[in-house]
Short mmCIF file of the C-alpha atoms (twelve columns), coordinates in Angstrom:
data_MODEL
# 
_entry.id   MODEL 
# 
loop_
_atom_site.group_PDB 
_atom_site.id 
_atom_site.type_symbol 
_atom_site.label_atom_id 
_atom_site.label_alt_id 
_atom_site.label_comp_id 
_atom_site.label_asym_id 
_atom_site.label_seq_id 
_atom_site.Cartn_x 
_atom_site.Cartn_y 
_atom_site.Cartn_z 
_atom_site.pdbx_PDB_model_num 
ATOM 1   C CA . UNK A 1   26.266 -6.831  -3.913  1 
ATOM 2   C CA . UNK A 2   27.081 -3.406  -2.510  1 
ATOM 3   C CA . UNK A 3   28.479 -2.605  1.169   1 
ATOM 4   C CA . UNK A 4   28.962 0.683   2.665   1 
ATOM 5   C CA . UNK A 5   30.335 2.340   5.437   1 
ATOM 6   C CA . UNK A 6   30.473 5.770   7.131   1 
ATOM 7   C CA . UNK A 7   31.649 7.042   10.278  1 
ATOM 8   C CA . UNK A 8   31.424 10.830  11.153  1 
ATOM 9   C CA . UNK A 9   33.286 11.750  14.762  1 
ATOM 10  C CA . UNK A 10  32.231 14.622  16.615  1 
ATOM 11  C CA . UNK A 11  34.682 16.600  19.344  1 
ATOM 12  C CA . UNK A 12  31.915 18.839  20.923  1 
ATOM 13  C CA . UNK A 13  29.813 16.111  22.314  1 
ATOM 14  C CA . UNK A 14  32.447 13.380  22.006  1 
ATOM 15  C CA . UNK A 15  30.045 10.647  19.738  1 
ATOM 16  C CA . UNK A 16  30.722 8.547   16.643  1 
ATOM 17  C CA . UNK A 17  28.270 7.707   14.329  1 
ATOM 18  C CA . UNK A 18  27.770 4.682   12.375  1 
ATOM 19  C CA . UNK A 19  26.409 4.227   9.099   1 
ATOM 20  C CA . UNK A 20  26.139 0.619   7.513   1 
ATOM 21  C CA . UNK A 21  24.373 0.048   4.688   1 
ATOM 22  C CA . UNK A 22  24.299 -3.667  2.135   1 
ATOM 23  C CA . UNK A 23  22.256 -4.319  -0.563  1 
ATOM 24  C CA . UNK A 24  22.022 -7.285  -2.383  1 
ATOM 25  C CA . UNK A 25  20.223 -7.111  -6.106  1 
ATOM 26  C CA . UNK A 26  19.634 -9.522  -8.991  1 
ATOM 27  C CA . UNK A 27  17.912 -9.045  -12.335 1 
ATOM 28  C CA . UNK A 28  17.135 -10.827 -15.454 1 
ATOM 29  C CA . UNK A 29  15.300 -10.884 -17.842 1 
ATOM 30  C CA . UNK A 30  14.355 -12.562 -21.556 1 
ATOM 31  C CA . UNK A 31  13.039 -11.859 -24.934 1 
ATOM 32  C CA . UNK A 32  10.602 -14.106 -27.486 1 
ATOM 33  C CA . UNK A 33  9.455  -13.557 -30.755 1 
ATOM 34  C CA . UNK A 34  6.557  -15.071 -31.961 1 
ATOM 35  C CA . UNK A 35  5.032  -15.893 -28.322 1 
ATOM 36  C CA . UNK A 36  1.190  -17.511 -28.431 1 
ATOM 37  C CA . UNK A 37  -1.005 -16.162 -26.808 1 
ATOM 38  C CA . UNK A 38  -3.470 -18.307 -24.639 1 
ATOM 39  C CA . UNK A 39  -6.496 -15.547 -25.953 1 
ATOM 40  C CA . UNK A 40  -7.049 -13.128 -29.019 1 
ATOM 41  C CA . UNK A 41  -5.886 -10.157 -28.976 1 
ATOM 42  C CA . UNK A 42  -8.510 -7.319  -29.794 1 
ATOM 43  C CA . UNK A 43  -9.033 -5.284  -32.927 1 
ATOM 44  C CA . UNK A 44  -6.998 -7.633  -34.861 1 
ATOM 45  C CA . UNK A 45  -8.631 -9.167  -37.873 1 
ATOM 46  C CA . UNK A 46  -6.926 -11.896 -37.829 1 
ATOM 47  C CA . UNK A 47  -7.900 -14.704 -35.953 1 
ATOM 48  C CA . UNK A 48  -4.523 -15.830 -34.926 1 
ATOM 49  C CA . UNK A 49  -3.463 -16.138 -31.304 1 
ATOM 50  C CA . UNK A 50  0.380  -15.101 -32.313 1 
ATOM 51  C CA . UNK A 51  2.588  -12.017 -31.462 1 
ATOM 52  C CA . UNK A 52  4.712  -11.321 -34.825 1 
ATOM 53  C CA . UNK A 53  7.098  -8.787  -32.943 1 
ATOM 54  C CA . UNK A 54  9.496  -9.546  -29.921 1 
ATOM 55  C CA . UNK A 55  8.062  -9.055  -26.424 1 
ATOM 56  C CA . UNK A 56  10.580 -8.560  -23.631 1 
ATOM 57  C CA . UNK A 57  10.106 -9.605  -19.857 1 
ATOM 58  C CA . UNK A 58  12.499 -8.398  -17.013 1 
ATOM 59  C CA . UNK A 59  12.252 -8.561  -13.263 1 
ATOM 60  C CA . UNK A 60  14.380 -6.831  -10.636 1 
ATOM 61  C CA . UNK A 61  14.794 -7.265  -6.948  1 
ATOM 62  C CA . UNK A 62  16.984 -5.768  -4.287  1 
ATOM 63  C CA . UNK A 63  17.358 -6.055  -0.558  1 
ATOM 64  C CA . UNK A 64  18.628 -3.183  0.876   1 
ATOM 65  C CA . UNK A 65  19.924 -2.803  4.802   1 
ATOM 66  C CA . UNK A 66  20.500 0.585   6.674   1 
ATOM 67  C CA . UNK A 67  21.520 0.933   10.260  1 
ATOM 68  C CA . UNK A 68  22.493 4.354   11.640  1 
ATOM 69  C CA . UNK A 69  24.211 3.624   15.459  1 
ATOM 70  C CA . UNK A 70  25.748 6.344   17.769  1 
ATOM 71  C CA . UNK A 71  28.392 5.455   20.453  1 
ATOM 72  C CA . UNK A 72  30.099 7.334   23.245  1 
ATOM 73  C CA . UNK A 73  33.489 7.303   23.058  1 
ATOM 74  C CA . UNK A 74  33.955 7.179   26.812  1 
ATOM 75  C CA . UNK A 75  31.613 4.435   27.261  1 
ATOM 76  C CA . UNK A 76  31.614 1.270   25.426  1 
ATOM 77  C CA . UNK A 77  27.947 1.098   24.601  1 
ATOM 78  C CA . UNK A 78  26.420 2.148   21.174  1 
ATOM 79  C CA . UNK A 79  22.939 2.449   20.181  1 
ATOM 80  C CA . UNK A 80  20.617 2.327   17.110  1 
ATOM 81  C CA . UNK A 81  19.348 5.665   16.134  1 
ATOM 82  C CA . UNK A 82  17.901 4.882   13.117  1 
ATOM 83  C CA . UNK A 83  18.084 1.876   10.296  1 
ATOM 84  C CA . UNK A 84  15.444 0.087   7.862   1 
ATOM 85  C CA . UNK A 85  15.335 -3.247  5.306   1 
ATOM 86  C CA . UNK A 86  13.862 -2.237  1.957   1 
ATOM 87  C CA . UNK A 87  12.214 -4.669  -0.577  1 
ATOM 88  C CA . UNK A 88  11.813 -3.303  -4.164  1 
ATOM 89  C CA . UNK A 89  10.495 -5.663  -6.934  1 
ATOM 90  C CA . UNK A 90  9.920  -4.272  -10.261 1 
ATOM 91  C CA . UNK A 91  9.114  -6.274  -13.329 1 
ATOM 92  C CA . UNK A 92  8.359  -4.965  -16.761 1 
ATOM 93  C CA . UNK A 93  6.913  -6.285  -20.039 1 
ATOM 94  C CA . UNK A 94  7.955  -4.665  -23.260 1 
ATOM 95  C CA . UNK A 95  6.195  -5.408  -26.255 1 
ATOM 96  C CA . UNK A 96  7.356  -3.555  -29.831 1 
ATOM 97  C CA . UNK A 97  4.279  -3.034  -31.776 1 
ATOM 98  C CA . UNK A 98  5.988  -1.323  -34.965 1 
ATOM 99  C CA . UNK A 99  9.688  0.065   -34.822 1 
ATOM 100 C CA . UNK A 100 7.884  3.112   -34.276 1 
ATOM 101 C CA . UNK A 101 5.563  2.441   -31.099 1 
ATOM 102 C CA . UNK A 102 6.071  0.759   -27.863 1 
ATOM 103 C CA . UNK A 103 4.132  -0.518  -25.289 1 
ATOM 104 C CA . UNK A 104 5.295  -1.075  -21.531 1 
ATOM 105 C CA . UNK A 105 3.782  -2.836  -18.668 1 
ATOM 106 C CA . UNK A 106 5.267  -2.045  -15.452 1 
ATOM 107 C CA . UNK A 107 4.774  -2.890  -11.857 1 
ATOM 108 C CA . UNK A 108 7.130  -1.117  -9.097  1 
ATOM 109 C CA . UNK A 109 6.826  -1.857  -5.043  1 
ATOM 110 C CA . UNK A 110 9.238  -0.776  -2.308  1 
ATOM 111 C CA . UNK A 111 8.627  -1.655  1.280   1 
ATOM 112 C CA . UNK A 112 10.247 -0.144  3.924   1 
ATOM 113 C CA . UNK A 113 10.450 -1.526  7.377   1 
ATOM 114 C CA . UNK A 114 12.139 -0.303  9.923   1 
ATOM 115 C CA . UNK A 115 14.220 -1.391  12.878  1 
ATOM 116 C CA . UNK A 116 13.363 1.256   15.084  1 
ATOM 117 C CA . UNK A 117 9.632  1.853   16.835  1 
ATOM 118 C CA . UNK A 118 9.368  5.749   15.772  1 
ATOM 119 C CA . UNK A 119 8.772  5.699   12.583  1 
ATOM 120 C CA . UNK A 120 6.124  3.558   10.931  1 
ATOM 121 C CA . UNK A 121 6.426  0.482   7.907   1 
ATOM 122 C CA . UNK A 122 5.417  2.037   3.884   1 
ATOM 123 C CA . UNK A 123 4.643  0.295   1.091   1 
ATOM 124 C CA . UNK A 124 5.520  2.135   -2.290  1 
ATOM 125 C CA . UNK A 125 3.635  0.879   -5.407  1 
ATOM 126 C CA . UNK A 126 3.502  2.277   -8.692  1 
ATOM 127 C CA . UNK A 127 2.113  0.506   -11.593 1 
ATOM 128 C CA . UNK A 128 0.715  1.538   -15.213 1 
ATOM 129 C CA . UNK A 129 0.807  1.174   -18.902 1 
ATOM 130 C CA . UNK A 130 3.671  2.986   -20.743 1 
ATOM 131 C CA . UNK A 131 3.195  4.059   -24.724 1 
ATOM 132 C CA . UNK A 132 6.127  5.568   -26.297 1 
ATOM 133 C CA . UNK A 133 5.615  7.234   -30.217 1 
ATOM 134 C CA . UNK A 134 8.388  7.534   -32.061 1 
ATOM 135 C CA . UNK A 135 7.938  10.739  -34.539 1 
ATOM 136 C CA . UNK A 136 11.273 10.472  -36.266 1 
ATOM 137 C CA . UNK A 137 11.558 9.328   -39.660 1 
# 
């Protein structure tokens, strides 16, 4: 859990400005060796159903608050200038096919919504198939 604050003051036009941020995350994640497999795997001649190496599965989430307000300070009214909740879920699937190559499934998505009307809700997604080659002896 992470809370911020920040206030900036300004003389020349006599305004404070607000920024609040909170963002709440959790992640986990486990490993399994010698998962089945509820179909063959290709290219394999054997006819087993198995995974002989570990395979590792982690998921991460966060919730994420921003709210940029402006006040007076010879008026007691302040106002939201800008702010947003973000989403971002990202789980991953590592599999160890020799000590020497891996292969990583990944899915990343961040969506932004904000609290004001100017600006417009995103969705961020990334996703893809990761294959790292160890040359080292």
């Amino acid at each position: 859990y992470t809370k911020q604050r920040q206030l900036s003051l300004s003389l020349i036009d006599y305004q404070l400005s607000e920024v609040r941020s909170s963002e709440i995350s959790f992640g986990g994640g486990f490993r399994k060796k010698g998962m089945k497999l509820p179909f063959k795997v290709p290219f394999t001649k054997v006819d087993t159903k198995k995974l002989d190496n570990e395979i590792s599965f982690n998921l991460n989430f966060s919730i994420r608050n921003n709210v940029t307000s402006n006040s007076r300070l010879d008026q007691n009214s302040s106002f939201a200038t800008n702010g947003s909740r973000e989403i971002t879920v990202s789980p991953t699937i590592d599999y160890y096919i020799s000590n020497r190559i891996n292969v990583k499934l990944y899915f990343d998505q961040r969506r932004v919504n904000p609290y004001i009307s100017s600006s417009a809700p995103t969705v961020d997604t990334r996703a893809g198939v990761q294959v790292r080659i160890s040359l080292s002896p």
